[in-house]
Coordinates of C-alpha atoms in Angstrom, one line a residue:
Chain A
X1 CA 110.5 146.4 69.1
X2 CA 112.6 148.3 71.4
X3 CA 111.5 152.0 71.1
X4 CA 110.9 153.5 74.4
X5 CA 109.6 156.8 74.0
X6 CA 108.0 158.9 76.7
X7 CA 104.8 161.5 75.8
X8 CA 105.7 164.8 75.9
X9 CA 102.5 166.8 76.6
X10 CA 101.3 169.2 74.3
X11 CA 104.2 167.7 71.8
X12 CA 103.7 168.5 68.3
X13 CA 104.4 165.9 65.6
X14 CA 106.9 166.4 62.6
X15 CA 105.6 164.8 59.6
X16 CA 106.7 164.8 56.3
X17 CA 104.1 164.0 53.0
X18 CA 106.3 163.4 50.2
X19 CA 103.3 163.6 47.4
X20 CA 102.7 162.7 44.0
X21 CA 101.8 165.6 41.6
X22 CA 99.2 164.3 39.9
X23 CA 97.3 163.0 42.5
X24 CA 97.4 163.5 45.9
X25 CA 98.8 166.8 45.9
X26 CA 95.9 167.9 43.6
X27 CA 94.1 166.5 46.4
X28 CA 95.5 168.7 48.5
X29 CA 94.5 172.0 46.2
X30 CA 90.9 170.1 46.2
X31 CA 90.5 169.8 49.8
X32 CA 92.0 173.6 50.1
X33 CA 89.4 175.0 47.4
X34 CA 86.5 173.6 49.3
X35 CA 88.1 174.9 52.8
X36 CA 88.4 171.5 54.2
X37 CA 91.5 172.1 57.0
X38 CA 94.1 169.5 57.8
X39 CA 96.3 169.5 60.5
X40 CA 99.2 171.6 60.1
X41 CA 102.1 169.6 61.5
X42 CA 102.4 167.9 57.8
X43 CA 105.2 169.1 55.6
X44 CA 104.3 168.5 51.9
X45 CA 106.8 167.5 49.3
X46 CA 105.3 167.5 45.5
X47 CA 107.0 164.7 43.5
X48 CA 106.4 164.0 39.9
X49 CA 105.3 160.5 41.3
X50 CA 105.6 158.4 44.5
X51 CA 108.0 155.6 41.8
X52 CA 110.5 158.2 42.3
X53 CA 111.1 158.4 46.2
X54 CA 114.2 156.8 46.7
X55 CA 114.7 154.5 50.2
X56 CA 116.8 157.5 51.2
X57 CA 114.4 160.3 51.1
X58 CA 112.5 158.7 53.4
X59 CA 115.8 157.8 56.0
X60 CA 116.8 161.1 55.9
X61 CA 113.4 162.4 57.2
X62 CA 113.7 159.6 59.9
X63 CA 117.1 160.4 61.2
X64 CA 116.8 164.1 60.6
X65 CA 114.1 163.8 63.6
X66 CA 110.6 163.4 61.3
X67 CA 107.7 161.3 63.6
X68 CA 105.8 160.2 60.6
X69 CA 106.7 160.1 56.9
X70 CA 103.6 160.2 54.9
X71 CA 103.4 158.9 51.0
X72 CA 100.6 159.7 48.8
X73 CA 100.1 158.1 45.6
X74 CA 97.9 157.4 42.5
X75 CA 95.3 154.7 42.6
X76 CA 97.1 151.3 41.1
X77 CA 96.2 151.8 37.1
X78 CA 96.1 155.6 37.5
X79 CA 99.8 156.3 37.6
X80 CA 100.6 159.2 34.9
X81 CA 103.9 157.3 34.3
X82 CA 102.1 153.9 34.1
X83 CA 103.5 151.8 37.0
X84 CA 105.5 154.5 39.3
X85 CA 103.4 153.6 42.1
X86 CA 103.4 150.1 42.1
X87 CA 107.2 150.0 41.7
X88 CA 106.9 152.9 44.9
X89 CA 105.0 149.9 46.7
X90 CA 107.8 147.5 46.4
X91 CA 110.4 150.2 47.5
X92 CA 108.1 150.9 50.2
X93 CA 107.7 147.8 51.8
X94 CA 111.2 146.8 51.6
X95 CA 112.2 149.8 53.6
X96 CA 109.4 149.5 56.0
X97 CA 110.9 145.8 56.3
X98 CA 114.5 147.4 56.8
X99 CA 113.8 150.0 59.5
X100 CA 111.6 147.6 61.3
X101 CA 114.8 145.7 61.8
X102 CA 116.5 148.5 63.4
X103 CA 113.6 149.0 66.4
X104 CA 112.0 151.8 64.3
X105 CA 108.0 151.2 64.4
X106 CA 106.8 150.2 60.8
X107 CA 103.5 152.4 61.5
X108 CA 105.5 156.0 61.3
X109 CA 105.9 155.2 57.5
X110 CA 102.7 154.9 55.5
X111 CA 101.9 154.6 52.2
X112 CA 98.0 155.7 50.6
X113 CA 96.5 156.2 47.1
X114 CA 94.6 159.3 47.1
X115 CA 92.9 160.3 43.8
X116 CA 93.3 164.0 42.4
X117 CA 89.3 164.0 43.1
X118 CA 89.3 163.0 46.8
X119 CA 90.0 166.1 49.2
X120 CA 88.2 164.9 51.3
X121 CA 89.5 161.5 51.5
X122 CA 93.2 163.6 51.4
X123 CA 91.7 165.6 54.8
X124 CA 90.7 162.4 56.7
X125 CA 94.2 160.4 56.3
X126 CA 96.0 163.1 57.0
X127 CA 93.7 163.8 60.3
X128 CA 93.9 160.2 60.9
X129 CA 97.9 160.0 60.4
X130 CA 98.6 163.1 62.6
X131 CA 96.2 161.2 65.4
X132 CA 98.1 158.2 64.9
X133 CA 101.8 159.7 65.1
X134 CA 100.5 161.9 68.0
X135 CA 99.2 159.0 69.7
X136 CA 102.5 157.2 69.7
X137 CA 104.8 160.1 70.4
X138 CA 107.7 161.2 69.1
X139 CA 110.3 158.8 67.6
X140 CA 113.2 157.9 69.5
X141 CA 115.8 159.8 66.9
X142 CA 114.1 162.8 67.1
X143 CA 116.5 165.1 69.6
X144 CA 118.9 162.2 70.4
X145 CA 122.8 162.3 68.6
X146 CA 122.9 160.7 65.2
X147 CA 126.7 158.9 64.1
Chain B
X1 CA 122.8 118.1 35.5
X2 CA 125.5 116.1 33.5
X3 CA 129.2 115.8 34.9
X4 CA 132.5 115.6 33.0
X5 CA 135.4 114.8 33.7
X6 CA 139.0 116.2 32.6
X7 CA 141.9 114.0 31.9
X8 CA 144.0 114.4 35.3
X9 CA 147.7 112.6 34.3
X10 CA 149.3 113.0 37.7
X11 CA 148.6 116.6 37.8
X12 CA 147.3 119.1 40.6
X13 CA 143.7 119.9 40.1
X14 CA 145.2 123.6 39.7
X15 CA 147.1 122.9 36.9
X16 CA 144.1 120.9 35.6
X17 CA 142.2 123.5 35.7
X18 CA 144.9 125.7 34.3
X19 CA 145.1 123.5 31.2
X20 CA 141.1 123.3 30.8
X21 CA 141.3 127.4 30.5
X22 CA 144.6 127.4 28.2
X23 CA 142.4 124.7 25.8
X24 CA 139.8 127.5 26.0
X25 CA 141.8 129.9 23.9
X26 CA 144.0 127.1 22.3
X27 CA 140.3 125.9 20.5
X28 CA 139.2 129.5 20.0
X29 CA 136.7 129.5 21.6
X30 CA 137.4 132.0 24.1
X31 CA 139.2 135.4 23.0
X32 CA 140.7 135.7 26.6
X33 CA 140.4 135.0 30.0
X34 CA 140.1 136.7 33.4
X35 CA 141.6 134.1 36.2
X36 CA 143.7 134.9 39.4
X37 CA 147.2 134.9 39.1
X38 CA 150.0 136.0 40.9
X39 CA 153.0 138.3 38.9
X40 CA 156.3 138.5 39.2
X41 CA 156.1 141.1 42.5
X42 CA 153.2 139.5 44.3
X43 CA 151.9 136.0 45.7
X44 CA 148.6 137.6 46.2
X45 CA 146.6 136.8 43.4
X46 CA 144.6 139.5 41.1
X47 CA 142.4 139.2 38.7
X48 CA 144.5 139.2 35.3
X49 CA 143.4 138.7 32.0
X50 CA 144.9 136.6 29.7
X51 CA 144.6 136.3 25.6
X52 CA 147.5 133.9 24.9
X53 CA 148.0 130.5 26.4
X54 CA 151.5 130.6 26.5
X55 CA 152.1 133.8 29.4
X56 CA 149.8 131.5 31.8
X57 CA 151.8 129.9 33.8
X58 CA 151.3 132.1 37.3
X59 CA 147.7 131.5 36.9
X60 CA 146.0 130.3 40.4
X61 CA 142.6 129.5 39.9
X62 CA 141.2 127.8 42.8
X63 CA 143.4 130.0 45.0
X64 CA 141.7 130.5 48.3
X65 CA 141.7 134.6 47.8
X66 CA 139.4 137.2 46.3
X67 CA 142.1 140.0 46.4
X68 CA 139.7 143.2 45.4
X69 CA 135.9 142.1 43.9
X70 CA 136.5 140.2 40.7
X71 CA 133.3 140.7 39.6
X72 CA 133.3 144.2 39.4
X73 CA 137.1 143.7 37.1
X74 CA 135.3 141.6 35.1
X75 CA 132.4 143.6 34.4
X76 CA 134.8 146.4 33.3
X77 CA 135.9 143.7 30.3
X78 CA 132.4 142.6 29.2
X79 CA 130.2 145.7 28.5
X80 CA 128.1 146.8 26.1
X81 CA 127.1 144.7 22.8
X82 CA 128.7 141.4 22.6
X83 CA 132.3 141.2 21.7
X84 CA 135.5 139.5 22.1
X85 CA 134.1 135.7 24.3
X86 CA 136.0 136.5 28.0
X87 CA 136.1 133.7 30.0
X88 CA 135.7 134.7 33.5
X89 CA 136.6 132.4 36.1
X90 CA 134.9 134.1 39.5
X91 CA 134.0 132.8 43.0
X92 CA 130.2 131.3 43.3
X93 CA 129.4 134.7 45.5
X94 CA 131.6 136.6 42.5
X95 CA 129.4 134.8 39.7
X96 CA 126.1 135.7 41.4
X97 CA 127.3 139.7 41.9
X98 CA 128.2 139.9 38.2
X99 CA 125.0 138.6 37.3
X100 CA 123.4 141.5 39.2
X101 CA 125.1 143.6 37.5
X102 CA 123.9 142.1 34.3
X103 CA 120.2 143.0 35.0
X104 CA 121.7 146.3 35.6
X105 CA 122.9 146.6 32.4
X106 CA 126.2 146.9 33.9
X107 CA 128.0 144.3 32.3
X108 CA 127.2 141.8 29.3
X109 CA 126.4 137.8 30.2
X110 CA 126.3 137.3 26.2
X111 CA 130.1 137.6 25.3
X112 CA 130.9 136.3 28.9
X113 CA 132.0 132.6 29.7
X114 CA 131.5 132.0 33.4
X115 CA 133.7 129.7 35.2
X116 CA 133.5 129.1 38.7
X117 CA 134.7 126.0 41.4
X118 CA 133.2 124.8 44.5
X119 CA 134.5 127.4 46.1
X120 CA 137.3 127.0 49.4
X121 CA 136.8 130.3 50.3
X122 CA 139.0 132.7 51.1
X123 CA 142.1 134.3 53.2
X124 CA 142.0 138.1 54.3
X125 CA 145.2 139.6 51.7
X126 CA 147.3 139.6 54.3
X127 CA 147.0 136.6 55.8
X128 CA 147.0 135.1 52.4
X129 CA 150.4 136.7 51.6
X130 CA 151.6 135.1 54.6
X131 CA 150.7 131.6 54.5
X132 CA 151.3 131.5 50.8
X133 CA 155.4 132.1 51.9
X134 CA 155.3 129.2 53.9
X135 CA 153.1 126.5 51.6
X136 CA 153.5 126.1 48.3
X137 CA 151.0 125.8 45.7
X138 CA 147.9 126.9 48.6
X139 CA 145.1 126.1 46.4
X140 CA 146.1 122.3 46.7
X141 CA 146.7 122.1 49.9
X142 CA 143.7 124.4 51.4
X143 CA 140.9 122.3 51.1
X144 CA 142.1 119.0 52.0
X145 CA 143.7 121.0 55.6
X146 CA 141.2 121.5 58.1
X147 CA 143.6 124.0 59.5
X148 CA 143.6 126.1 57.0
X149 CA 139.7 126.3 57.1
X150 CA 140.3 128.2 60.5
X151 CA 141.5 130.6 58.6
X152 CA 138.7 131.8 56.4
X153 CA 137.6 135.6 56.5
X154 CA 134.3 135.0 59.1
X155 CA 132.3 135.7 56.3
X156 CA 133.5 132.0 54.1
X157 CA 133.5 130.7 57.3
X158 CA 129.7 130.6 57.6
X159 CA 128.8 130.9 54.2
X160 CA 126.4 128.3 52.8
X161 CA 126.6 129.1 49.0
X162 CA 130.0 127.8 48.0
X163 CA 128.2 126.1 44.8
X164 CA 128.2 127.8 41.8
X165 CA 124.7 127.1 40.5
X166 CA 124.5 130.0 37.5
X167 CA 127.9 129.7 35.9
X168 CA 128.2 128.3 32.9
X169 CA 130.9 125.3 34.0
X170 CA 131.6 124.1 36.8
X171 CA 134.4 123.0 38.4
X172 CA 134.1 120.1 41.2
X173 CA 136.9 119.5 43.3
X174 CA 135.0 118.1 46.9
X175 CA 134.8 114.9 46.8
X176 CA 135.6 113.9 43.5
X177 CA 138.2 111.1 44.3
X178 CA 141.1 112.6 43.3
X179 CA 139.1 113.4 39.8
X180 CA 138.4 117.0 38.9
X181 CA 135.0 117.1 37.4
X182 CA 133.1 119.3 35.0
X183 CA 129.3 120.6 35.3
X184 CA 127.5 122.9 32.6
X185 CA 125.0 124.7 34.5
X186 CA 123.4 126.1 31.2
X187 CA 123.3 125.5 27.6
X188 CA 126.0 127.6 27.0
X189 CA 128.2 125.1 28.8
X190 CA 126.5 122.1 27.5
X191 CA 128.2 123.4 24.2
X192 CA 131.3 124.6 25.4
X193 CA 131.7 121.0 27.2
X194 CA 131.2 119.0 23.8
X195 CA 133.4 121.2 21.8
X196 CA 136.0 120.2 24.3
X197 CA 135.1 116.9 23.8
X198 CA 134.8 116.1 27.4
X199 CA 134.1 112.5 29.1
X200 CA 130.9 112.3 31.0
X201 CA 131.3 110.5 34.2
X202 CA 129.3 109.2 36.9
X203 CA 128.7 111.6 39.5
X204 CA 130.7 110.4 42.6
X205 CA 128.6 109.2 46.1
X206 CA 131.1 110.9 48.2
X207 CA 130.6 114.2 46.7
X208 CA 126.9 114.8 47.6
X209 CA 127.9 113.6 51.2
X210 CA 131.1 115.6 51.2
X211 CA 129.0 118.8 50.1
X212 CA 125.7 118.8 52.5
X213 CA 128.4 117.7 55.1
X214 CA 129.9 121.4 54.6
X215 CA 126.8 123.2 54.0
X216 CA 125.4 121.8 57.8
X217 CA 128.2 123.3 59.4
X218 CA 128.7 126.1 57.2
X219 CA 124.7 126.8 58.0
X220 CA 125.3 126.2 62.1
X221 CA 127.4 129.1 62.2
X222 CA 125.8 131.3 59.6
X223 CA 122.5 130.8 62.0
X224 CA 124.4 131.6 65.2
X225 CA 126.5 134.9 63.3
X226 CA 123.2 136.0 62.0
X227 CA 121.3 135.5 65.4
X228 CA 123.7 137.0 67.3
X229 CA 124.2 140.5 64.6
X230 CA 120.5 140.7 64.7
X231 CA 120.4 141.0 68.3
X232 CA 122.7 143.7 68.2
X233 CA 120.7 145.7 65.6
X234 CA 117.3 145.9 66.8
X235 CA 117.8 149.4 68.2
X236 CA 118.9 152.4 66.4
X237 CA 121.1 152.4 69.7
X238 CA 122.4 148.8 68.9
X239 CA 122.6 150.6 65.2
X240 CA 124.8 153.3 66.2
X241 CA 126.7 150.7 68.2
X242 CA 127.7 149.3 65.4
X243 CA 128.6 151.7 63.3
X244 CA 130.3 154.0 65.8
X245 CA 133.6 153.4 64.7
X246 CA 132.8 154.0 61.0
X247 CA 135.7 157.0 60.0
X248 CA 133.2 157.3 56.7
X249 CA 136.1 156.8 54.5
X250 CA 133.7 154.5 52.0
X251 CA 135.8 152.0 51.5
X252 CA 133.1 149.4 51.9
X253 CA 131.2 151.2 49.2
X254 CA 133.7 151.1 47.1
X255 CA 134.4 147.5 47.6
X256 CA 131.0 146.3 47.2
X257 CA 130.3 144.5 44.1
X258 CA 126.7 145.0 44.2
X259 CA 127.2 148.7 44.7
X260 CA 125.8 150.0 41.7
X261 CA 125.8 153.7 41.4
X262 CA 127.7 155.2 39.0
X263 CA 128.0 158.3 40.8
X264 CA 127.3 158.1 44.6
X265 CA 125.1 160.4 46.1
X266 CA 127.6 160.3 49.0
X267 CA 130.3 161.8 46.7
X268 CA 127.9 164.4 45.5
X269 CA 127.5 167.8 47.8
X270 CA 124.1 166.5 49.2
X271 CA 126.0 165.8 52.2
X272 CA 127.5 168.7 52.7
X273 CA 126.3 171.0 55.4
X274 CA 126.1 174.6 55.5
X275 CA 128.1 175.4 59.0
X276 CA 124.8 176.8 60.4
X277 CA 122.8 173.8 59.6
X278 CA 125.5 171.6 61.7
X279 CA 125.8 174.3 64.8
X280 CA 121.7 174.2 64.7
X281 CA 122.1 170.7 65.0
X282 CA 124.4 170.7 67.2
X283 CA 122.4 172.8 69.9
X284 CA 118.9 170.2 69.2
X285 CA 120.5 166.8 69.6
X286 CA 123.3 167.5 72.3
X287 CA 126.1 167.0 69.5
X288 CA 126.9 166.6 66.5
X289 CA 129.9 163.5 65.8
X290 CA 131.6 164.3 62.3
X291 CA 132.4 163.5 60.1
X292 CA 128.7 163.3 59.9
X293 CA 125.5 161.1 58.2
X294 CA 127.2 157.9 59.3
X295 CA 124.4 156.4 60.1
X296 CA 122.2 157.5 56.6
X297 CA 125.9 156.2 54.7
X298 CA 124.9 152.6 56.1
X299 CA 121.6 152.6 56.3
X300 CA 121.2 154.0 52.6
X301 CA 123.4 151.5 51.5
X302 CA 121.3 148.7 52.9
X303 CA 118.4 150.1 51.6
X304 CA 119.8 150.2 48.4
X305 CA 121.8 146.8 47.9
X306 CA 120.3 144.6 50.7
X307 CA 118.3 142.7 48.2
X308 CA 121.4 141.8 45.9
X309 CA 124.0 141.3 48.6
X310 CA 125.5 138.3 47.8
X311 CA 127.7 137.6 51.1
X312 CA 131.1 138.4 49.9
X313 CA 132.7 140.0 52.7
X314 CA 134.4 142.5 50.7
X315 CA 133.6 145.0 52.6
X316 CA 134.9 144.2 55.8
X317 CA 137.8 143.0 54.4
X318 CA 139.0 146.8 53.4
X319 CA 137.5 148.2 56.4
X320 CA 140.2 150.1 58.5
X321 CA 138.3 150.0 61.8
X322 CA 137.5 146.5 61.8
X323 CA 133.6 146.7 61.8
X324 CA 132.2 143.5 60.9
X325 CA 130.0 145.0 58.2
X326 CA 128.9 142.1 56.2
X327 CA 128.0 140.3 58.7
X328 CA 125.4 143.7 59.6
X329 CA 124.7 143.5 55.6
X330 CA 124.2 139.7 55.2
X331 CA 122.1 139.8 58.4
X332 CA 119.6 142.5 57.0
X333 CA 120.1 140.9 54.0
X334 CA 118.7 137.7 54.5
X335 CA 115.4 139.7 56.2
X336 CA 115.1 141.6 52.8
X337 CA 115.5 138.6 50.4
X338 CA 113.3 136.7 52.0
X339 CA 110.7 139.8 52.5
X340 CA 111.2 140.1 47.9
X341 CA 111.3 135.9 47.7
X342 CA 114.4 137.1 46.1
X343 CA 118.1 135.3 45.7
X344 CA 120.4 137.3 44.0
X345 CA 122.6 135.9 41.3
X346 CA 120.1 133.1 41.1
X347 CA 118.9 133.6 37.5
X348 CA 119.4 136.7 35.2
X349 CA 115.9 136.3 34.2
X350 CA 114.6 137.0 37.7
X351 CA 114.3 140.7 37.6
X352 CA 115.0 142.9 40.5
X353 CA 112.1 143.1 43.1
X354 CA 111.7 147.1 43.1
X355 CA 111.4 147.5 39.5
X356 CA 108.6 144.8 39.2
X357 CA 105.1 146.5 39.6
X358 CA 103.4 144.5 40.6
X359 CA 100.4 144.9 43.4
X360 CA 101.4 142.5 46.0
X361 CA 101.7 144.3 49.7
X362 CA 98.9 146.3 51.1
X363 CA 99.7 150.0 51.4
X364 CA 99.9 150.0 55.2

């Protein structure tokens, strides 16, 4: 791994959430009905489901400077569209195994099935992602020239 | 695996071969056939396709050139429900891309006869072009020259899987004492190989020798390529590096075999930036280099194909700036396939790791 990064104090994390509908981003709606705050550096993206997040979506948030790319999905067996979320695992791994190989760290992608009925489970990995992504600083793409 | 063996009367192995594709259509049982062969304007061989026996007579099939990707060609002649029986003779690296594209739905393996030879690689166009002016009939004379094997495109040079495992006959040339011999890899074979009426033989000793001899080497300098292209990679630096003198014209895309997309998002206008978006960008990261999303081009590419890349080196043969980009491709490549336990071309049963849910991974 070759990312050298320095902390920048009081630096505030870019993070994209691309979310599924049915699940964690009714999550979200839970967790903001019963007032339960997350941090507010995470950029939501409703999907219909996480099986449709092409390897690209989730580049393009890397090189266009994002910290941390956040995916929540539907427990395995609760997908709406059956499997979308399983298939989204394979994808998944296979680009976390891609930008590995390119010096990016594997942690700033992560992937977590959230159930429409858990705010509060959606409020502590978020919390728990910003902390992590804050913890290791900001990626080494994020105000550098892209080709 | 059983091995036949064709009737060689003092003739090349070319011509041998030539014959065993003209008995193809002569016994009906091929419509037509897709070979290389030169015309009447050009040495270098192109995929041509051929119903009647009689108008073969440029046909080149173990020519060492893969002028443009013959698998993509012959996918264009083998679609939907089964038709008119194409025999298709392809490269092993060829065979394995079309059958890619069959799980794809791309192209049709029922009305398809593949054909494919222990392969002697290849000669960039131009340099085949050249030589060919100087030696006649190349495809003899390539594999028995150890100068000629300098010669291969880098990516022949140090590729490992020159046997055609999944096409339906096989033809062996290395090895075979002077005899050109005849596998079926499938049933499909099996049956085209008795309604020809074709000896069985005894498999040579020399050939397996001959064969793992190649593959060490071959192996050796696919090891120290990928080594060496991995070490380059492992920053986004190294990355850019790479890349930097990508002019974006997409040639490689285009070349690709594996390339799937029937309309490329980098066609579309999601790449297109409004003027303010590129000034904003501009003024955060220093500069902007256009034309622009070089890097996404590549990487989205490998994130898309890197599991089905089947080591052609098509695309940097058509590269105009000279980036070695299948040796970047086969070097993530080989990381990705082995992350999926995944070989494509292998077996058109073996579906294609992302569509297969499957709860393997953990989500971290």
């Amino acid at each position: 791994m070759s990312e050298t990064e320095t902390q920048i104090p009081s630096y505030k994390p870019r993070i994209v959430a691309l979310v599924c509908n049915w699940c964690t981003y009714t999550a979200a709606d839970l967790a903001g009905t019963s007032r339960l705050s997350y941090p507010a550096e995470i950029r939501m993206v409703r999907l219909m489901c996480t099986g449709m997040i092409d390897q690209k979506y989730i580049l393009k948030a890397f090189l266009d400077g994002a910290d941390g790319v956040f995916i929540g999905g539907c427990h395995p067996g609760d997908c709406h569209y059956l499997d979308g979320n399983l298939k989204a695992e394979r994808r998944i791994g296979g680009t976390r195994n891609l930008i590995e190989q390119f010096g990016f760290y594997p942690e700033r992608l992560k992937l977590q099935w959230i159930g429409a009925s858990e705010g509060p489970e959606f409020q502590h990995h978020m919390t728990e992602f910003v902390e992590r992504i804050v913890a290791m600083g900001p990626s080494q793409v994020r105000d550098r020239m892209i080709l | 695996m059983t091995m036949y063996t064709v009737n060689q009367t003092g003739e090349t192995a070319s011509s041998t071969v030539t014959r065993l594709l003209k008995d193809l259509l002569g016994r009906n049982i091929a419509d037509a056939v897709l070979v290389s062969a030169e015309n009447p304007w050009s040495r270098l061989p192109m995929p041509t396709v051929f119903t009647d026996s009689a108008n073969m007579d440029r046909v080149v099939p173990l020519a060492p050139s893969t002028s443009v990707s013959f698998a993509r060609q012959a996918s264009l002649l083998v679609r939907g429900p089964a038709g008119k029986t194409v025999v298709l003779v392809l490269k092993p690296c060829e065979i394995r891309a079309f059958i890619e594209l069959a799980k794809l739905n791309q192209c049709s393996l029922e009305s398809a006869i593949l054909v494919s030879m222990d392969c002697p690689g290849r000669l960039e166009n131009g340099d085949y072009v050249a030589l060919a002016a100087e030696v006649q009939n190349l495809g003899e004379a390539f594999p028995s020259d150890l100068s000629f094997q300098e010669k291969l495109t880098v990516t022949c040079a140090s590729c490992d899987a020159f046997i055609p495992d999944s096409a339906d006959l096989q033809i062996c040339v290395t090895g075979m004492d002077g005899k050109l011999g005849v596998k079926a890899g499938t049933a499909k074979g099996e049956d085209i190989a008795a309604r020809l009426n074709l000896a069985t033989c005894e498999e040579p000793q020399n050939r397996a020798e001959a064969l793992s001899a190649l593959a060490g080497k071959r192996k050796e300098r696919k090891t120290a390529l990928f080594s060496e292209t991995a070490s380059t990679l492992k920053s986004i630096e190294g990355f850019q590096a790479a890349i930097s003198r990508c002019i974006n014209c997409y040639n490689c895309r285009s070349a690709c075999p594996v390339c799937y997309c029937r309309e490329c998002v980098f066609l579309t206008d999601v790449f297109v930036h409004p003027p303010e978006l590129l000034l904003e960008r501009a003024a955060r990261r220093g500069s902007v280099k256009m034309p622009t999303d070089t890097t996404m081009f590549h990487m989205t590419r490998m994130s898309h194909i890197a599991h089905a890349c089947v080591g052609c080196g098509q695309c940097t043969s058509v590269c105009p700036s000279e980036i070695p980009v299948a040796d970047l491709f086969r070097t993530v490549a080989e990381k990705t396939q082995s992350y999926f336990d995944y070989m494509p071309g292998r077996n058109v049963l073996e579906p294609i790791p992302q569509l297969v849910a499957r709860k393997g991974q953990s989500q971290e």
